[in-house]
Coordinates of C-alpha atoms in Angstrom, one line a residue:
M12 CA 0.0 0.0 0.0
E13 CA 1.3 3.5 -0.9
T14 CA 2.5 5.4 2.2
F15 CA 1.9 8.8 0.7
Q16 CA -0.9 10.1 -1.5
T17 CA -0.3 13.2 -3.7
I18 CA -3.2 15.5 -4.4
K19 CA -2.9 18.4 -6.8
I20 CA -4.9 21.4 -5.7
H21 CA -3.5 24.0 -8.1
D22 CA -1.1 24.2 -11.0
D23 CA 1.8 24.8 -8.6
T24 CA 0.5 23.4 -5.3
Y25 CA 0.2 19.9 -4.0
I26 CA -0.8 18.1 -0.8
I27 CA 1.2 15.0 0.2
N28 CA -0.9 13.1 2.8
D29 CA 0.3 10.1 4.8
E30 CA -1.9 7.3 6.2
Q31 CA -2.5 9.3 9.4
L32 CA -3.8 12.3 7.4
C33 CA -0.8 14.4 8.3
S34 CA -0.4 16.8 5.5
V35 CA 2.7 18.2 3.7
Y36 CA 2.1 21.1 1.3
V37 CA 4.4 21.6 -1.7
I38 CA 4.4 25.0 -3.5
V39 CA 6.5 24.9 -6.7
G40 CA 8.1 28.2 -7.8
T41 CA 10.3 28.9 -10.8
K42 CA 13.5 28.8 -8.7
K43 CA 12.7 27.2 -5.4
T44 CA 10.0 24.9 -3.9
L45 CA 8.5 25.5 -0.5
I46 CA 7.6 22.5 1.7
I47 CA 5.2 23.2 4.5
D48 CA 5.6 20.6 7.4
S49 CA 7.1 17.2 7.0
G50 CA 4.3 14.9 8.3
M51 CA 4.5 11.9 10.6
K52 CA 7.6 9.8 10.8
N53 CA 7.5 6.6 8.8
S54 CA 9.8 4.3 6.8
S55 CA 9.2 6.0 3.4
S56 CA 11.2 8.9 2.0
L57 CA 9.3 12.1 1.8
I58 CA 11.9 13.8 -0.4
E59 CA 11.6 11.0 -2.9
K60 CA 7.9 11.7 -3.1
I61 CA 8.5 15.4 -3.4
R62 CA 11.0 14.8 -6.3
E63 CA 8.1 13.3 -8.3
I64 CA 6.7 16.9 -8.3
S65 CA 9.8 19.2 -8.3
N66 CA 13.6 19.1 -8.8
N67 CA 14.0 22.7 -7.4
E68 CA 16.0 23.6 -4.4
L69 CA 13.8 22.8 -1.4
I70 CA 12.9 25.0 1.5
L71 CA 11.2 23.4 4.5
V72 CA 9.2 25.5 6.9
L73 CA 7.3 24.2 9.9
T74 CA 3.9 25.6 11.0
H75 CA 4.8 24.2 14.4
A76 CA 7.0 21.5 15.9
H77 CA 4.6 18.8 17.1
F78 CA 5.7 15.3 16.3
D79 CA 3.2 14.7 13.5
H80 CA 4.6 17.7 11.6
I81 CA 8.4 17.1 12.0
G82 CA 8.6 13.4 11.1
H83 CA 10.9 13.8 8.1
I84 CA 13.0 16.8 9.0
D85 CA 16.1 14.6 9.0
E86 CA 15.8 14.3 5.2
F87 CA 16.4 18.1 4.8
D88 CA 19.7 20.0 5.2
N89 CA 17.9 22.7 7.2
F90 CA 14.5 24.0 8.0
Y91 CA 12.7 27.2 9.2
M92 CA 10.6 27.7 12.3
A93 CA 9.4 30.5 14.5
K94 CA 11.8 31.0 17.4
D95 CA 8.9 31.2 19.9
E96 CA 8.1 27.6 19.1
L97 CA 11.3 26.3 20.7
L98 CA 10.5 28.0 24.1
Y99 CA 7.6 25.7 24.8
L100 CA 8.6 22.6 22.9
S101 CA 8.1 19.4 25.0
D102 CA 9.6 17.0 22.4
K103 CA 13.1 16.5 23.7
N104 CA 14.0 14.6 20.6
F105 CA 13.6 17.7 18.3
D106 CA 16.8 18.4 16.5
V107 CA 17.4 22.2 16.5
S108 CA 20.9 22.0 15.0
K109 CA 19.6 22.5 11.5
C110 CA 16.9 25.0 12.3
I111 CA 16.8 28.6 11.0
F112 CA 14.7 30.7 13.3
F113 CA 12.6 33.7 12.4
D114 CA 10.8 36.2 14.6
Q115 CA 7.2 37.2 13.9
Q116 CA 7.3 36.9 10.2
Y117 CA 9.4 35.8 7.2
I118 CA 9.1 36.0 3.4
F119 CA 10.2 33.1 1.3
D120 CA 11.1 34.0 -2.3
L121 CA 10.4 31.1 -4.7
G122 CA 11.3 33.1 -7.9
N123 CA 7.9 33.9 -9.4
K124 CA 6.1 34.3 -6.1
K125 CA 6.7 35.2 -2.5
I126 CA 5.1 33.3 0.5
L127 CA 4.6 35.2 3.7
A128 CA 5.0 33.2 7.0
K129 CA 3.4 35.0 10.0
V130 CA 3.2 33.8 13.7
F131 CA -0.2 33.6 15.3
K132 CA 0.0 32.1 18.8
G133 CA -2.5 29.6 20.0
H134 CA -2.3 25.9 19.3
T135 CA 1.4 26.5 20.1
H136 CA 3.3 29.7 21.0
G137 CA 5.1 29.7 17.6
S138 CA 2.2 28.5 15.4
T139 CA 2.8 29.9 11.9
I140 CA 0.4 30.6 9.1
L141 CA 1.7 30.9 5.5
F142 CA 0.0 33.1 2.9
D143 CA 0.1 32.6 -0.9
K144 CA -1.4 35.8 -2.0
E145 CA -1.4 34.8 -5.7
N146 CA -3.5 31.7 -5.2
H147 CA -5.5 33.1 -2.2
Y148 CA -4.3 30.2 0.0
A149 CA -3.5 30.3 3.7
F150 CA -1.8 27.2 5.2
T151 CA -2.8 27.2 8.8
G152 CA -1.2 24.1 10.3
D153 CA -3.2 23.1 13.4
Q154 CA -4.0 26.7 14.5
F155 CA -7.8 26.2 13.8
G156 CA -7.9 22.5 13.5
S157 CA -8.5 20.9 10.1
G158 CA -12.3 20.6 10.2
C159 CA -12.7 18.5 13.4
G160 CA -11.7 21.0 16.0
V161 CA -8.5 22.5 17.5
W162 CA -6.4 20.9 20.3
M163 CA -5.9 23.5 23.0
Q164 CA -5.2 21.1 25.8
T165 CA -1.6 20.4 24.9
N166 CA 1.5 21.5 26.8
E167 CA 2.5 24.0 24.2
A168 CA -0.9 25.8 23.9
T169 CA -1.3 29.4 25.0
S170 CA -4.1 30.6 27.3
L171 CA -7.5 30.7 25.8
K172 CA -7.6 34.5 26.1
E173 CA -4.3 34.7 24.1
Y174 CA -5.7 32.3 21.5
L175 CA -8.8 34.5 21.1
N176 CA -6.6 37.6 20.6
S177 CA -4.6 35.7 18.0
I178 CA -7.8 34.6 16.1
E179 CA -8.9 38.2 16.1
S180 CA -5.5 39.4 14.9
F181 CA -5.6 36.8 12.1
L182 CA -9.1 37.9 11.0
S183 CA -8.0 41.6 11.1
F184 CA -4.8 40.9 9.2
C185 CA -6.7 39.1 6.4
Q186 CA -9.4 41.8 6.2
N187 CA -7.1 44.8 6.4
D188 CA -3.8 43.8 4.9
F189 CA -5.3 41.7 2.2
A190 CA -8.6 43.5 1.4
N191 CA -10.9 41.9 -1.3
I192 CA -9.2 38.5 -1.1
T193 CA -11.3 35.5 -0.2
W194 CA -8.9 33.1 1.5
N195 CA -9.0 29.3 1.1
L196 CA -7.6 27.7 4.2
W197 CA -5.6 24.5 4.2
G198 CA -5.1 22.8 7.6
G199 CA -2.4 20.5 8.8
H200 CA -4.5 17.4 8.4
Y201 CA -6.3 17.4 5.1
G202 CA -9.1 14.8 5.3
Q203 CA -10.1 15.5 8.9
E204 CA -12.9 17.7 7.7
K205 CA -14.7 14.4 7.3
T206 CA -14.2 13.4 10.9
S207 CA -16.1 16.2 12.7
R208 CA -18.6 15.4 15.5
L209 CA -20.9 18.1 14.0
N210 CA -21.3 17.1 10.4
R211 CA -20.1 14.4 8.0
Y212 CA -18.3 17.2 6.1
N213 CA -17.2 20.2 8.1
P214 CA -14.6 22.1 5.9
L215 CA -12.1 24.5 7.3
N216 CA -12.9 28.0 6.1
M217 CA -13.0 31.6 7.3
K218 CA -16.5 31.2 8.7
M219 CA -15.2 28.5 10.9
V220 CA -12.4 30.8 12.2
E221 CA -15.0 33.4 12.9
N222 CA -17.1 30.8 14.8
M223 CA -14.0 29.8 16.7
A224 CA -13.6 33.4 18.0
V225 CA -17.3 33.3 19.2
L226 CA -16.7 29.9 20.8
C227 CA -13.7 31.1 22.7
K228 CA -15.6 34.1 24.0
K229 CA -18.5 32.0 25.1
I230 CA -16.2 29.6 27.0
L231 CA -14.4 32.6 28.7
N232 CA -17.8 34.0 29.7
N233 CA -19.1 30.7 31.0
E234 CA -21.9 30.6 28.4
L235 CA -21.2 27.1 27.2
Q236 CA -21.2 23.7 28.8
L237 CA -17.9 21.9 28.5
I238 CA -18.2 18.1 28.0
G239 CA -15.6 15.6 29.2
C240 CA -14.0 13.7 26.3
N241 CA -11.5 10.9 25.8
A242 CA -8.9 13.1 24.0
K243 CA -5.3 12.8 25.3
K244 CA -4.8 14.3 28.7
Y245 CA -2.0 16.8 29.5
N246 CA -0.8 17.9 33.0
N247 CA -3.1 15.3 34.5
E248 CA -6.1 17.4 33.6
D249 CA -9.3 16.1 32.0
S250 CA -9.8 17.1 28.3
L251 CA -13.0 19.0 27.7
Y252 CA -14.9 19.5 24.5
A253 CA -17.1 22.4 23.3
S254 CA -18.5 23.6 20.0
Y255 CA -20.3 26.5 18.4
D256 CA -21.8 26.3 14.9
S257 CA -18.9 24.8 12.8
A258 CA -16.2 25.4 15.4
E259 CA -15.0 22.7 17.9
I260 CA -12.3 22.8 20.6
I261 CA -10.6 20.4 23.0
I262 CA -9.3 22.3 26.0
R263 CA -8.5 21.9 29.7
K264 CA -9.4 24.1 32.7
S265 CA -6.0 25.7 33.3
I266 CA -5.9 26.9 29.7
I267 CA -9.3 28.6 30.2
D268 CA -8.2 30.1 33.5
G269 CA -5.2 31.7 31.9
G270 CA -2.4 29.6 33.2
N271 CA -0.4 26.7 31.8
N272 CA 1.8 24.3 33.7
H273 CA 4.6 23.3 31.3
E274 CA 5.6 20.3 33.4
N275 CA 7.2 18.4 30.6
I276 CA 9.5 21.1 29.4

């Protein structure tokens, strides 16, 4: 069985999905090719799969450093990541020796187009969203989930209030800095839009992000009931689930209260 599945979403843009629905995005420029995330570690070569698409010089950038996005970083000579990501990284096996850090934003020049990487804290402190203005694509990693909710119960998550501020900053940035563009959002796990609790098909889009902001406000104002769920626990706290319209979230109490105990760091 094929480990990777390649899906063409534009003339110059591809998704490489693994069996766990961990998504790698490939944007082919005239001079360089940008790789967004490297998926879950497995025995197959990611670069060999990428070389079926492009022979350009490769640039790898991480939306964040959770294990299911860094599985094949060893195949690359170096990679880019927001420096704030390292501060709260609980994965002790993460190899930083080849990492090129950037601050709040960075522009990748592919020859015929430029891709903007910009940090929006939330799912992790260094969560990065990449913008392809030409194609109206925003690659959001796990910042808003991929159609079945965002994980905000992890060790690396910010407080819920900070996440809400980040969502509002993202929406403002899209509306003010890129007026008249309708953005298509591509999450870190293409295919999870079919695994939502709410609908058989719950696609990631700007409306979902707007709903996520409302959901966060309702949780902070104690206007929604939080339901216990069996998602992975962190810091020995129960994982809690809530939803509003198309938005879903997994969270724990200390994240709502504004603190976070990084016991594994």
